[in-house]
Coordinates of C-alpha atoms in Angstrom, one line a residue:
X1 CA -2.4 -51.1 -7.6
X2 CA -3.3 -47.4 -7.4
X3 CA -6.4 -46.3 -7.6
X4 CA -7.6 -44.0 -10.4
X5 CA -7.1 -39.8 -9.4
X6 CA -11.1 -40.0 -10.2
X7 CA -12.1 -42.4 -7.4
X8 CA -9.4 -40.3 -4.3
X9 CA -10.8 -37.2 -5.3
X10 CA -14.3 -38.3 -4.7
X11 CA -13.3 -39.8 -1.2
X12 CA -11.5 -36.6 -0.4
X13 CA -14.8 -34.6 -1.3
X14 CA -15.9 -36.0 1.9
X15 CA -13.5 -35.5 4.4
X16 CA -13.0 -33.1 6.7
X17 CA -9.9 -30.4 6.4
X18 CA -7.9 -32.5 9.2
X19 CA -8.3 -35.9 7.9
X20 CA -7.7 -34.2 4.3
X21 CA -3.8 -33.1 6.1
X22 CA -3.2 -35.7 7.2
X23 CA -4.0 -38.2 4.1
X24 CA -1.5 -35.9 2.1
X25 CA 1.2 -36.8 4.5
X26 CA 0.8 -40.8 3.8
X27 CA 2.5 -41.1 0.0
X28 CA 4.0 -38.2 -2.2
X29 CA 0.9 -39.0 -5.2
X30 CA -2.0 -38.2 -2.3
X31 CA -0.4 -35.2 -1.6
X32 CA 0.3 -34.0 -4.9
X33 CA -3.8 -34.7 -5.2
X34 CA -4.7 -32.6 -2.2
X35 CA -2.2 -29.7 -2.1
X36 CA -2.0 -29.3 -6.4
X37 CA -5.5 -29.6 -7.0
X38 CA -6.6 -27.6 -4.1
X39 CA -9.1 -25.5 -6.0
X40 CA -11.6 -28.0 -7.0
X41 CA -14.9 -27.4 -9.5
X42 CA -17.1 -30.2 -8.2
X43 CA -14.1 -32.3 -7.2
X44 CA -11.8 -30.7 -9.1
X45 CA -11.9 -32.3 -12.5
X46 CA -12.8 -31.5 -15.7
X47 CA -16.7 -30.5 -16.0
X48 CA -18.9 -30.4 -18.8
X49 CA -22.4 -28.2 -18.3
X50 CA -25.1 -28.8 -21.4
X51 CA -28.5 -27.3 -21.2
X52 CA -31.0 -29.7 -20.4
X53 CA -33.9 -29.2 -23.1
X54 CA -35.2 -25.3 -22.6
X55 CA -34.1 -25.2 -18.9
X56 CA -31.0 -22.8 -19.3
X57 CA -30.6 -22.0 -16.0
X58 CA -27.2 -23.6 -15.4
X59 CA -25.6 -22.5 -18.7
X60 CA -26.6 -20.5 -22.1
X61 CA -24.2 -22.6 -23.9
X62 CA -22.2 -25.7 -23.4
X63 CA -19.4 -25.2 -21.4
X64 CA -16.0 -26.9 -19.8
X65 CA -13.8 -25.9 -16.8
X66 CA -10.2 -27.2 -16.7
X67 CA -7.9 -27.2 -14.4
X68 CA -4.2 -28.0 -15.2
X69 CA -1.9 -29.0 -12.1
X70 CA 0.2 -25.6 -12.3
X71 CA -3.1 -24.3 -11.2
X72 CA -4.4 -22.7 -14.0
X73 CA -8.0 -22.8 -14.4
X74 CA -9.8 -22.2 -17.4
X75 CA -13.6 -21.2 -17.7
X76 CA -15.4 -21.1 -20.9
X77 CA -18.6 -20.5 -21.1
X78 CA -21.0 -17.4 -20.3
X79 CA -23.3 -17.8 -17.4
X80 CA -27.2 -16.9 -17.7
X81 CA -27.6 -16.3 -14.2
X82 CA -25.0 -16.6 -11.4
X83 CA -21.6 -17.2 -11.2
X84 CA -19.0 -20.4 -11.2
X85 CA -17.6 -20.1 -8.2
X86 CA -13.8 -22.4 -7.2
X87 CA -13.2 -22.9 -4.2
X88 CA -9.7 -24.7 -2.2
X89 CA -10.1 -27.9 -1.1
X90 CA -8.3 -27.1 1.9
X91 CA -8.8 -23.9 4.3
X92 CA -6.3 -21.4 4.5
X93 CA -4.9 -22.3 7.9
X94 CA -3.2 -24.8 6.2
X95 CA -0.9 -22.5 4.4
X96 CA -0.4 -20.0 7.2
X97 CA 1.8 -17.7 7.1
X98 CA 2.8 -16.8 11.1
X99 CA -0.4 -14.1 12.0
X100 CA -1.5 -14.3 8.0
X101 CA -3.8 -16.6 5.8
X102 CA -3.1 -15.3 1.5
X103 CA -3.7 -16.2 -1.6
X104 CA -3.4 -14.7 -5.1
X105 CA -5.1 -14.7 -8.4
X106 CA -3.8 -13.6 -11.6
X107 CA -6.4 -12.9 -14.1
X108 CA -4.3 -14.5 -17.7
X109 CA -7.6 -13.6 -19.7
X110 CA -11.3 -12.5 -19.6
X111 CA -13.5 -12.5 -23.0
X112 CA -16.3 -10.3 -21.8
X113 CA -15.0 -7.7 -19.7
X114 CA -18.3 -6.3 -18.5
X115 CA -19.6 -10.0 -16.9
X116 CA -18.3 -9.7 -13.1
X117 CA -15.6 -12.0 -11.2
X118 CA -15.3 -12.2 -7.4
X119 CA -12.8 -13.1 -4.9
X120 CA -12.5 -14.3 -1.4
X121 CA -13.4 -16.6 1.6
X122 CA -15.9 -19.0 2.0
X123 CA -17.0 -21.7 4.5
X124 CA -16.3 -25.7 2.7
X125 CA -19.7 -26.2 2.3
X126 CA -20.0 -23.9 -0.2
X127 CA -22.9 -24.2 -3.0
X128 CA -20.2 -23.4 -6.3
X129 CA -23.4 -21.7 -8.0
X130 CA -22.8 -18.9 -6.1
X131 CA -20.2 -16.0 -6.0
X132 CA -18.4 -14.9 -2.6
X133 CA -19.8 -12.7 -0.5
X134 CA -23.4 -13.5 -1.8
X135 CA -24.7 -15.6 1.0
X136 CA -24.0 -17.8 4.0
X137 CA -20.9 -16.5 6.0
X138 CA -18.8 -15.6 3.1
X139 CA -17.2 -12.2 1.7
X140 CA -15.7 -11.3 -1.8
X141 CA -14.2 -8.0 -3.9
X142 CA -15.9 -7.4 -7.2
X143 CA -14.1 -7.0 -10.4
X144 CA -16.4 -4.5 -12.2
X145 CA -17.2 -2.2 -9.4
X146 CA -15.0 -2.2 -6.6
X147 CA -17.6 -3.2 -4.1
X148 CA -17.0 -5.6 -1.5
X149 CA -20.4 -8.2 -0.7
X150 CA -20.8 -9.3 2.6
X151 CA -22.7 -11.9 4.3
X152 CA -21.2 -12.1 7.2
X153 CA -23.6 -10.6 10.2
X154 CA -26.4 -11.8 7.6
X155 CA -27.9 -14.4 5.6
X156 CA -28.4 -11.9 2.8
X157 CA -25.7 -9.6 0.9
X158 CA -24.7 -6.6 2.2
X159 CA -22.8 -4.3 -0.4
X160 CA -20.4 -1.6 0.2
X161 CA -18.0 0.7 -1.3
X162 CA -14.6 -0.5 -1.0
X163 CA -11.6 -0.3 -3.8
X164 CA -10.6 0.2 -7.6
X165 CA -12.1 -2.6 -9.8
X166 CA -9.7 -5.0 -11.5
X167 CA -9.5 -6.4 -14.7
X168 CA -7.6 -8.8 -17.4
X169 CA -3.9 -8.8 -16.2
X170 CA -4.0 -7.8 -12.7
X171 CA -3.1 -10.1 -9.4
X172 CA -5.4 -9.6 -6.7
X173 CA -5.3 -10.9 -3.5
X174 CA -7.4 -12.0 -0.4
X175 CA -5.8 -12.7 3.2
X176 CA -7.2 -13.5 6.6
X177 CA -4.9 -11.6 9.7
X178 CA -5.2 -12.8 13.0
X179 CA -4.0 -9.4 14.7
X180 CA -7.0 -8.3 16.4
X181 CA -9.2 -10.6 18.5
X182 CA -11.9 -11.2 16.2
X183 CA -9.6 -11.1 12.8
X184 CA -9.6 -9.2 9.8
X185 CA -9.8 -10.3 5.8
X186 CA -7.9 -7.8 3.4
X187 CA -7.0 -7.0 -0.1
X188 CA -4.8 -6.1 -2.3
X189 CA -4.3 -5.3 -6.1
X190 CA -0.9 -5.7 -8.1
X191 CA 1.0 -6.3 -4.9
X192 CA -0.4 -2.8 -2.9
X193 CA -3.2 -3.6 0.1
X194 CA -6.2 -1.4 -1.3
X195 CA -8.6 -2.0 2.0
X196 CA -9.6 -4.1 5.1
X197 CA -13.1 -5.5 5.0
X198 CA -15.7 -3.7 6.8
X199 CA -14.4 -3.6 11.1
X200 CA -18.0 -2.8 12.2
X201 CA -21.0 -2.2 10.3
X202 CA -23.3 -0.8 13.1
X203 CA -21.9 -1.1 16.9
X204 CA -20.8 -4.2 16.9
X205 CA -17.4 -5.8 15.7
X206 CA -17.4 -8.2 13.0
X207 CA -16.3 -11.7 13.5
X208 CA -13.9 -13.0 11.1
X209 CA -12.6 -16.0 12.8
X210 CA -13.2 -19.4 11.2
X211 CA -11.3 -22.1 8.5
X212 CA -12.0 -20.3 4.9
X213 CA -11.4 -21.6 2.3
X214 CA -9.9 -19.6 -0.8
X215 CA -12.4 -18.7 -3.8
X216 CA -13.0 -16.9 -7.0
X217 CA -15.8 -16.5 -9.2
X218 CA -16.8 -15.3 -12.6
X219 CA -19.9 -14.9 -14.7
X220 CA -17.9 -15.3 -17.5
X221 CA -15.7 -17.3 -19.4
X222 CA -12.0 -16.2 -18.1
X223 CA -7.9 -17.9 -17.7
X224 CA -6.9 -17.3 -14.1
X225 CA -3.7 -18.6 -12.1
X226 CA -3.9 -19.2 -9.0
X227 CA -1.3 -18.9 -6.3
X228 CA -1.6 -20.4 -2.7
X229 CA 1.5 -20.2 -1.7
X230 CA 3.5 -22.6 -4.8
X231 CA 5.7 -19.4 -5.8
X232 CA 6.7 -15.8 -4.1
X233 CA 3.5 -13.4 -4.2
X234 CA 3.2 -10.3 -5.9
X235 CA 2.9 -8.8 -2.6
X236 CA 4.8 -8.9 0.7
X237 CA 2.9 -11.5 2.9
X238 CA 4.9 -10.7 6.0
X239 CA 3.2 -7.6 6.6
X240 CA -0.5 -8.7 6.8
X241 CA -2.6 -6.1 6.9
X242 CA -0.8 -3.3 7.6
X243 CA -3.7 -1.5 8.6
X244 CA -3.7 -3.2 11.8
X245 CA -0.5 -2.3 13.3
X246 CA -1.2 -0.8 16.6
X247 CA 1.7 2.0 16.3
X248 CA 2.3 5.0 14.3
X249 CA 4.7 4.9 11.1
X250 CA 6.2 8.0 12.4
X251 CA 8.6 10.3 10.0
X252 CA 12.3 10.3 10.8
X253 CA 12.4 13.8 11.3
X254 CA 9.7 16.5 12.4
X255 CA 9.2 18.8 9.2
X256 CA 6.7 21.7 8.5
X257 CA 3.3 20.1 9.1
X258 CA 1.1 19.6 5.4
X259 CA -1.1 17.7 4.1
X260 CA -0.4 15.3 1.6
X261 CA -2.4 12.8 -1.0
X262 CA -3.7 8.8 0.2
X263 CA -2.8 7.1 -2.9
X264 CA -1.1 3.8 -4.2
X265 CA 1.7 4.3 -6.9
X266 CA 0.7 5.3 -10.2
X267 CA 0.4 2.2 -11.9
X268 CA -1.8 0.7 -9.2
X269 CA -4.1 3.5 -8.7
X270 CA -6.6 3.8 -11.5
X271 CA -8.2 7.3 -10.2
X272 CA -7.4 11.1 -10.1
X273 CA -5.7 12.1 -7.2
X274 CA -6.3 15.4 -5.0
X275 CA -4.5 18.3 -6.1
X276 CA -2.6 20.2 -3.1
X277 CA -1.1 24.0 -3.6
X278 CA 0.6 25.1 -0.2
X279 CA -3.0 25.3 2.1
X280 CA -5.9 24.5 -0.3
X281 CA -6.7 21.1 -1.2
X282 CA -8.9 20.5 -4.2
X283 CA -10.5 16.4 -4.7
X284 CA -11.0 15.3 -8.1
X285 CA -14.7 14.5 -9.7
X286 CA -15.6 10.8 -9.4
X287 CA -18.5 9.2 -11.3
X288 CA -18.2 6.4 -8.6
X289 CA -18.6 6.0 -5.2
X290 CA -15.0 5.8 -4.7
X291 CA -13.1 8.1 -2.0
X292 CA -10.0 9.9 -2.3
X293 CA -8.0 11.3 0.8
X294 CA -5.3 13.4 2.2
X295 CA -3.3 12.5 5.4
X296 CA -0.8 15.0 7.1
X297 CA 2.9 13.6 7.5
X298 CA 3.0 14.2 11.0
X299 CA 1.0 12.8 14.0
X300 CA -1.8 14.9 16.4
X301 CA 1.5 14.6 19.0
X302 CA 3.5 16.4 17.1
X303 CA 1.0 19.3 16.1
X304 CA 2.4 22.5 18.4
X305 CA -1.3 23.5 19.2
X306 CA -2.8 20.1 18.9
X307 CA -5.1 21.0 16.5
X308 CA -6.0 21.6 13.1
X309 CA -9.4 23.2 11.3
X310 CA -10.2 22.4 7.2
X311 CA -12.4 25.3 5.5
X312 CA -15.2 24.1 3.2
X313 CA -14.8 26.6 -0.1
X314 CA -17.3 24.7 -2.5
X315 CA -18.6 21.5 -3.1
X316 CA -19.1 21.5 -7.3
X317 CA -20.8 17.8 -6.4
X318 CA -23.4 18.7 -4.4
X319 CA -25.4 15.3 -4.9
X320 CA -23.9 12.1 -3.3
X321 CA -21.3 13.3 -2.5
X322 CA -19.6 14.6 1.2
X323 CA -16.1 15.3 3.4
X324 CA -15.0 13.5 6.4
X325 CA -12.8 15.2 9.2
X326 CA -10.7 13.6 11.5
X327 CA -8.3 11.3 12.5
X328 CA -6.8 8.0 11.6
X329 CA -3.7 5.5 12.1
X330 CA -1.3 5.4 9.0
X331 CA -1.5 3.6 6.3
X332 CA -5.2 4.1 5.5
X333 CA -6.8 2.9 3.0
X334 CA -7.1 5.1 -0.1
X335 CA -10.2 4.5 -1.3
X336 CA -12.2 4.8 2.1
X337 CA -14.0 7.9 4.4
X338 CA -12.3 8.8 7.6
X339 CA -14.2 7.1 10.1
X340 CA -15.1 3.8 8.1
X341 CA -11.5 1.9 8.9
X342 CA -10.5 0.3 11.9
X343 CA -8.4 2.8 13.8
X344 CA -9.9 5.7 12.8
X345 CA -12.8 8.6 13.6
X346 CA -14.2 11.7 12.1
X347 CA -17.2 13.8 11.4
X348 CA -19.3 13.4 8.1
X349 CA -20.7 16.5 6.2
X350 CA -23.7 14.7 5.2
X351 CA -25.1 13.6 8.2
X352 CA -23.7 15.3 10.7
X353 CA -22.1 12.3 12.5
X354 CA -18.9 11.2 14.0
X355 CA -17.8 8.0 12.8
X356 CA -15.5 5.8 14.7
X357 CA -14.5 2.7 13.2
X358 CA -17.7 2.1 11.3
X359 CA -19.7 2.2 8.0
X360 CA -23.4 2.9 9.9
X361 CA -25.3 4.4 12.9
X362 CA -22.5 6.9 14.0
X363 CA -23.2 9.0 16.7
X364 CA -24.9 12.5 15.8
X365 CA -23.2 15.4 16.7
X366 CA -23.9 18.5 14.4
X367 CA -26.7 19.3 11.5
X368 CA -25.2 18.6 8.3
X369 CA -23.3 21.1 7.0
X370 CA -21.6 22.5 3.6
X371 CA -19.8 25.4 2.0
X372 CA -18.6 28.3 4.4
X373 CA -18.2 26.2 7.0
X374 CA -15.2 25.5 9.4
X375 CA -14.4 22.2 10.9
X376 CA -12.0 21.8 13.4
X377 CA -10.6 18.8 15.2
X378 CA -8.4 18.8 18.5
X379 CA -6.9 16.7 21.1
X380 CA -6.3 17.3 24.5
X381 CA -2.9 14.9 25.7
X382 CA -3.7 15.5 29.9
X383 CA -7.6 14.4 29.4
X384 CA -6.7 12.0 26.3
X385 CA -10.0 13.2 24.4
X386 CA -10.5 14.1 20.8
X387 CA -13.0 16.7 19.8
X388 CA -14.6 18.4 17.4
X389 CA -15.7 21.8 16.5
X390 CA -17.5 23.7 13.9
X391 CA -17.1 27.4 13.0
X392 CA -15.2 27.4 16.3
X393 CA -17.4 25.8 18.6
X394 CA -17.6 22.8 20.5
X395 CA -20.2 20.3 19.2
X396 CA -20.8 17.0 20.8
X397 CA -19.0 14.9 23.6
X398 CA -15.4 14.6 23.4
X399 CA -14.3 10.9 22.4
X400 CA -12.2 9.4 24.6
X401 CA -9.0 7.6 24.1
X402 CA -5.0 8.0 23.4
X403 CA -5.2 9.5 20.3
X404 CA -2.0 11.3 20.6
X405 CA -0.3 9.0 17.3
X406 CA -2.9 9.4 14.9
X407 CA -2.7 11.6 11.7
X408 CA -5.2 14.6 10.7
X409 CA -7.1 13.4 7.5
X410 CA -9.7 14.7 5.1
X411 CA -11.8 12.0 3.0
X412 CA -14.1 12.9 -0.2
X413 CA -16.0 11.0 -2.7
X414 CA -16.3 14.1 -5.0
X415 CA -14.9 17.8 -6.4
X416 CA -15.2 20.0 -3.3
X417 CA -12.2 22.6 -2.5
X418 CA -11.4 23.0 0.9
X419 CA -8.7 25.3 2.7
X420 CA -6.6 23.7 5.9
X421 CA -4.8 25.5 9.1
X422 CA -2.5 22.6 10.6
X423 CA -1.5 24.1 14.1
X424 CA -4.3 26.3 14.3
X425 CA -5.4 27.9 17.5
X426 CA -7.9 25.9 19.1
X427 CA -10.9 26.5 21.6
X428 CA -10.0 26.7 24.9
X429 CA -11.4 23.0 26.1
X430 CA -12.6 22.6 30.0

């Protein structure tokens, strides 16, 4: 006599992720269960939230979530406050993929485009009234902004700038890489990675080790299909994040030195890219937060002199807005400041400091600084140190480290112009 689906999923709601394995290896109907209704919505059947009298806080209006075993999931229902957040029964580990933990959602259908939806990784004992990223050890990429919410280091949210939004028909995707000691969680949109989450924050690396679970929110009702593995992804798993890999993606051939445009492909990248006529570089006005950057196509090894300055003509969004100068590893995200990504380290206009690997407390080397000025960046291969200079002189401490494979690169979250002089002639450094 079997028992009723009902009754196993309630006694899988209380086991742990390795007695949950290995009941889906006893019959071929348990692990149908556990691995085809691995997203679960208060044990993964169908729910129905009514209001109860004038206490509307769970719902403004009836609602139902169902689930189909294709792994379809269906919201309906607008949420007062808060989200209705699904999350997989089992943790990502489970479906690993050598070095990489992924999963993608396409979004079928969303009735209210302006009401939010979230994805990413959460611990298993996860409160489904709230969205990713929003509290206790969790992280998630907003549809309606681009942001990325952490909660990570702390118990609260922390919110920063991070990709394009996303909306009704696109896949995105969330994946956990084991390729640095402490891991890394990434994204990516329509089958292109768009962004790591946040390396440090302050001075201290963030810890992304642990068994997460896949998730996804909305505020609103929506039609999403989830993939964890079931069919071929939109984008190519084997790579991870390629943001991590510890080598340059060197060009075949050494050609004339120039800068060219950070961007995804034009039907994955929503926003104007720079404009580039032989040495002047001109970003594109932004009425968001978001970044756009140019990297050179050959590495700080390959420069004759070593070094390269960029000329600050205007800045036409003088509010908000600022460059970054340096260096980073290739690919970079394009929707990120040089200095913010793992593997990467320059000097901001607005501050005045050099960021290296970081979104906060970077080291101060310089007053800020704006139109008329001349930054220059160089690296000395017999000292291995990087440095910085400004109007042509030396500013701070050089950084050490082999920095010898890294690209120049010039990040802005606004219209400024700016002129560049790849192989320029540098300071004389003692």
């Amino acid at each position: 006599m079997h028992l009723p689906p009902e009754v196993l999923l309630t006694i899988f709601d209380i086991l742990d992720s390795d007695s949950l394995l290995k009941v889906s290896r006893t019959c071929s109907r348990c692990y149908r269960l556990v691995l085809h209704y691995r997203f679960d919505m208060d044990c993964g059947r169908q729910i129905e939230y009514k209001p109860k009298g004038d206490n509307l806080h769970m719902s403004s209006f009836s609602a139902i979530t169902q689930m189909s075993e294709s792994g379809t999931i269906d919201y309906i229902g607008i949420r007062r406050k808060g989200d209705r957040c699904f999350v997989s029964r089992l943790p990502l580990r489970l479906n690993a993929h050598e070095d990489c933990l992924y999963f993608e959602v396409t979004v079928l259908k969303q009735q209210v485009h302006d009401l939010p939806m979230r994805i990413g990784l959460v611990p298993r004992t996860w409160n489904r009234e709230f969205a990713p990223g929003s509290c206790t050890r969790s992280l998630g990429y907003s549809s309606h902004d681009g942001y990325i919410s952490l909660s990570i280091r702390q118990k609260f949210e922390e919110i920063y700038q991070f990709a394009p939004p996303w909306k009704q028909g696109d896949v995105v995707g969330c994946g956990f890489s084991h390729k640095i000691d402490r891991g890394t969680v990434f994204f990516t949109l329509n089958g292109h990675w768009v962004g790591d989450a946040p390396f440090k924050i302050d001075t201290v690396p963030i810890d992304y080790r642990g068994d997460w679970h896949a998730a996804f929110s909305s505020s609103g009702p929506c039609l999403i299909q989830v993939n964890l593995g079931a069919s071929k992804f939109r984008y190519d798993v084997s790579k991870g994040s390629p943001h991590l890999l510890l080598r340059a993606l060197e060009s075949l051939s050494i050609c004339d030195p120039v800068f060219l445009p950070n961007t995804l492909d034009q039907s994955a990248d929503p926003y104007n890219k720079p404009t580039i006529v032989k040495d002047l570089i001109e970003f594109p006005p932004h009425r968001t937060a978001v970044t756009r950057s140019c990297i050179a196509n050959i590495s700080m090894m390959h420069l004759e002199s070593k070094y390269f300055e960029v000329e600050i003509l205007d800045h036409l969004d003088p509010f908000g807005t600022f460059l970054s100068v340096g260096v980073c590893l290739r690919p970079y995200s394009p929707f990120h400041h040089i200095g913010w990504n793992y593997n990467s380290i320059a000097l901001h206009s607005d501050d005045g400091r050099i960021y290296h690997n970081a979104h906060q407390l970077g080291q101060q080397f310089s007053e800020p600084f704006g139109a008329g000025t001349i930054l220059g960046c160089g690296y000395d291969p017999t000292t291995k140190e990087l440095y910085f200079t400004i109007n042509g002189e030396l500013v701070g401490r050089p950084m050490q480290g082999d920095y010898s494979h890294f690209y120049p690169a010039i990040g802005c979250n606004g219209q400024w112009n700016v002129r560049y002089k790849l192989n320029a002639c540098g300071p004389v450094v003692k």
